[in-house]
CSV table of C-alpha atoms in Angstrom, one decimal:
chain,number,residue,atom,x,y,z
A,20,UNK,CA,19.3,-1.1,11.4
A,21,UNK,CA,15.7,-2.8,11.7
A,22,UNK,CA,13.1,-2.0,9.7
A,23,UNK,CA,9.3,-1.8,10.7
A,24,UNK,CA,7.2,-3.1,8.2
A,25,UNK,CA,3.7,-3.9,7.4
A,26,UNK,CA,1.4,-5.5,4.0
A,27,UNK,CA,-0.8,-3.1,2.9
A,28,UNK,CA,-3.4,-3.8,-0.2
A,29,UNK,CA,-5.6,-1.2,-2.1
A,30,UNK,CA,-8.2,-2.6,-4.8
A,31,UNK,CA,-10.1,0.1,-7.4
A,32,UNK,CA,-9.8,2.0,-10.6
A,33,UNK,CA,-5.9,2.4,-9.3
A,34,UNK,CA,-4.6,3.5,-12.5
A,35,UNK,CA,-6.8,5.6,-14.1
A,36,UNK,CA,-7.8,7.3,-10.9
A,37,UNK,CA,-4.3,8.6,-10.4
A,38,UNK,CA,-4.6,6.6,-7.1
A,39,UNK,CA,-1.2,4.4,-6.9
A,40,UNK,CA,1.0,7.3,-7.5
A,41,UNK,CA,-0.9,9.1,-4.6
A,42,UNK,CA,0.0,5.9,-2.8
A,43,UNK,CA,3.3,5.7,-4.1
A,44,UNK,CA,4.2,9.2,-3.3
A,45,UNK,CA,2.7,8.8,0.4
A,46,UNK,CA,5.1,6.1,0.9
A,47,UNK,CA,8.3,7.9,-0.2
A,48,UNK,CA,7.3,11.7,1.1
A,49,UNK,CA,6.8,9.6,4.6
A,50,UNK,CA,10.5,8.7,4.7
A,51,UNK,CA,9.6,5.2,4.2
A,52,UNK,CA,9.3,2.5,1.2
A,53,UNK,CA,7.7,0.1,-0.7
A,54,UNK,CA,7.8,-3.1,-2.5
A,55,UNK,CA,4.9,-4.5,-4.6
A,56,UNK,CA,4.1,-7.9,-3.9
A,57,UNK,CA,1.6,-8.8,-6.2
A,58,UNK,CA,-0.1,-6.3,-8.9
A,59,UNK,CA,-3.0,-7.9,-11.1
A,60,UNK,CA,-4.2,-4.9,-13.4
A,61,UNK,CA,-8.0,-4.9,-14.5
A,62,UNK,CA,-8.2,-5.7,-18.1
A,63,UNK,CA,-11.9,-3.4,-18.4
A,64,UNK,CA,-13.7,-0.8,-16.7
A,65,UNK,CA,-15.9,-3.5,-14.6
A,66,UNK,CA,-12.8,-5.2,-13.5
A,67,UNK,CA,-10.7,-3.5,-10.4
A,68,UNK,CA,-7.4,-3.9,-10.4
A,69,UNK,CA,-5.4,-4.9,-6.7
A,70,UNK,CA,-2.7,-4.3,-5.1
A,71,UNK,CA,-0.3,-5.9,-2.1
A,72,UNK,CA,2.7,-4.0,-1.1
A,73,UNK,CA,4.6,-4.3,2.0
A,74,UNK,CA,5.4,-0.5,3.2
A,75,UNK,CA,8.9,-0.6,5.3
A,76,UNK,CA,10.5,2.2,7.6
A,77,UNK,CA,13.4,3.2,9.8
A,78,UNK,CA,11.0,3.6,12.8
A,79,UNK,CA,7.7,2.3,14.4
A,80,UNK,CA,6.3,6.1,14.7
A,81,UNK,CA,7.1,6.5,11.2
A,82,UNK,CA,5.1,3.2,10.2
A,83,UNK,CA,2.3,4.0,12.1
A,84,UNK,CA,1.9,7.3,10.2
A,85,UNK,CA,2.3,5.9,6.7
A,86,UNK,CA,-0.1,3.5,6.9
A,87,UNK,CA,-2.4,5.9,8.8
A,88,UNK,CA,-2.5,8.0,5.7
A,89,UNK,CA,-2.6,5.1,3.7
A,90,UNK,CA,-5.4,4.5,5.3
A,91,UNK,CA,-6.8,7.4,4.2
A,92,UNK,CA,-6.3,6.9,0.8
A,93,UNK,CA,-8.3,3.8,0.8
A,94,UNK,CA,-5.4,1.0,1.8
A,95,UNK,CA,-6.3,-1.9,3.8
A,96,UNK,CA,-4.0,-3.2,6.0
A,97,UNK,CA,-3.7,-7.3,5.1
A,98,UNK,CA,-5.0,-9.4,7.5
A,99,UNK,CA,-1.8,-11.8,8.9
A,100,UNK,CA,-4.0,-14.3,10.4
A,101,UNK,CA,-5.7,-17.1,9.3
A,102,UNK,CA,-9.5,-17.1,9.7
């Protein structure tokens, strides 16, 4: 089976704000999953924490409307290219 996937990165008060299990749950409620690439926490209030993940799924369609809600949340999709 191929998998669709796509790196997706989210920066902010991820923690406290509830934000990454919102993300987290997104993920998994849209019959797809996650793996976290790279997590560097925030160590005060001034100091945003950031997060890489790539999001993997069974189809395109399905892909597309994870990271659409994603999106919504406040997810970035990474950029693959070089500048």
């Amino acid at each position: 089976m191929t998998a669709y996937s796509e790196v997706v990165e989210a920066e902010g008060h991820l923690i406290d704000s509830q934000i990454l299990n919102v993300v987290f749950d997104t993920v998994i409620k849209g019959n797809a999953s996650f793996d976290v690439l790279k997590f560097d926490i925030g160590r005060s209030n001034d100091e945003p924490s950031t997060i890489s993940m790539r999001i993997s799924a069974p189809s395109e369609q399905i892909l597309r409307q994870v990271l659409e809600d994603l999106v919504g949340l406040g997810c970035r999709l990474a950029d693959q290219h070089d500048a």
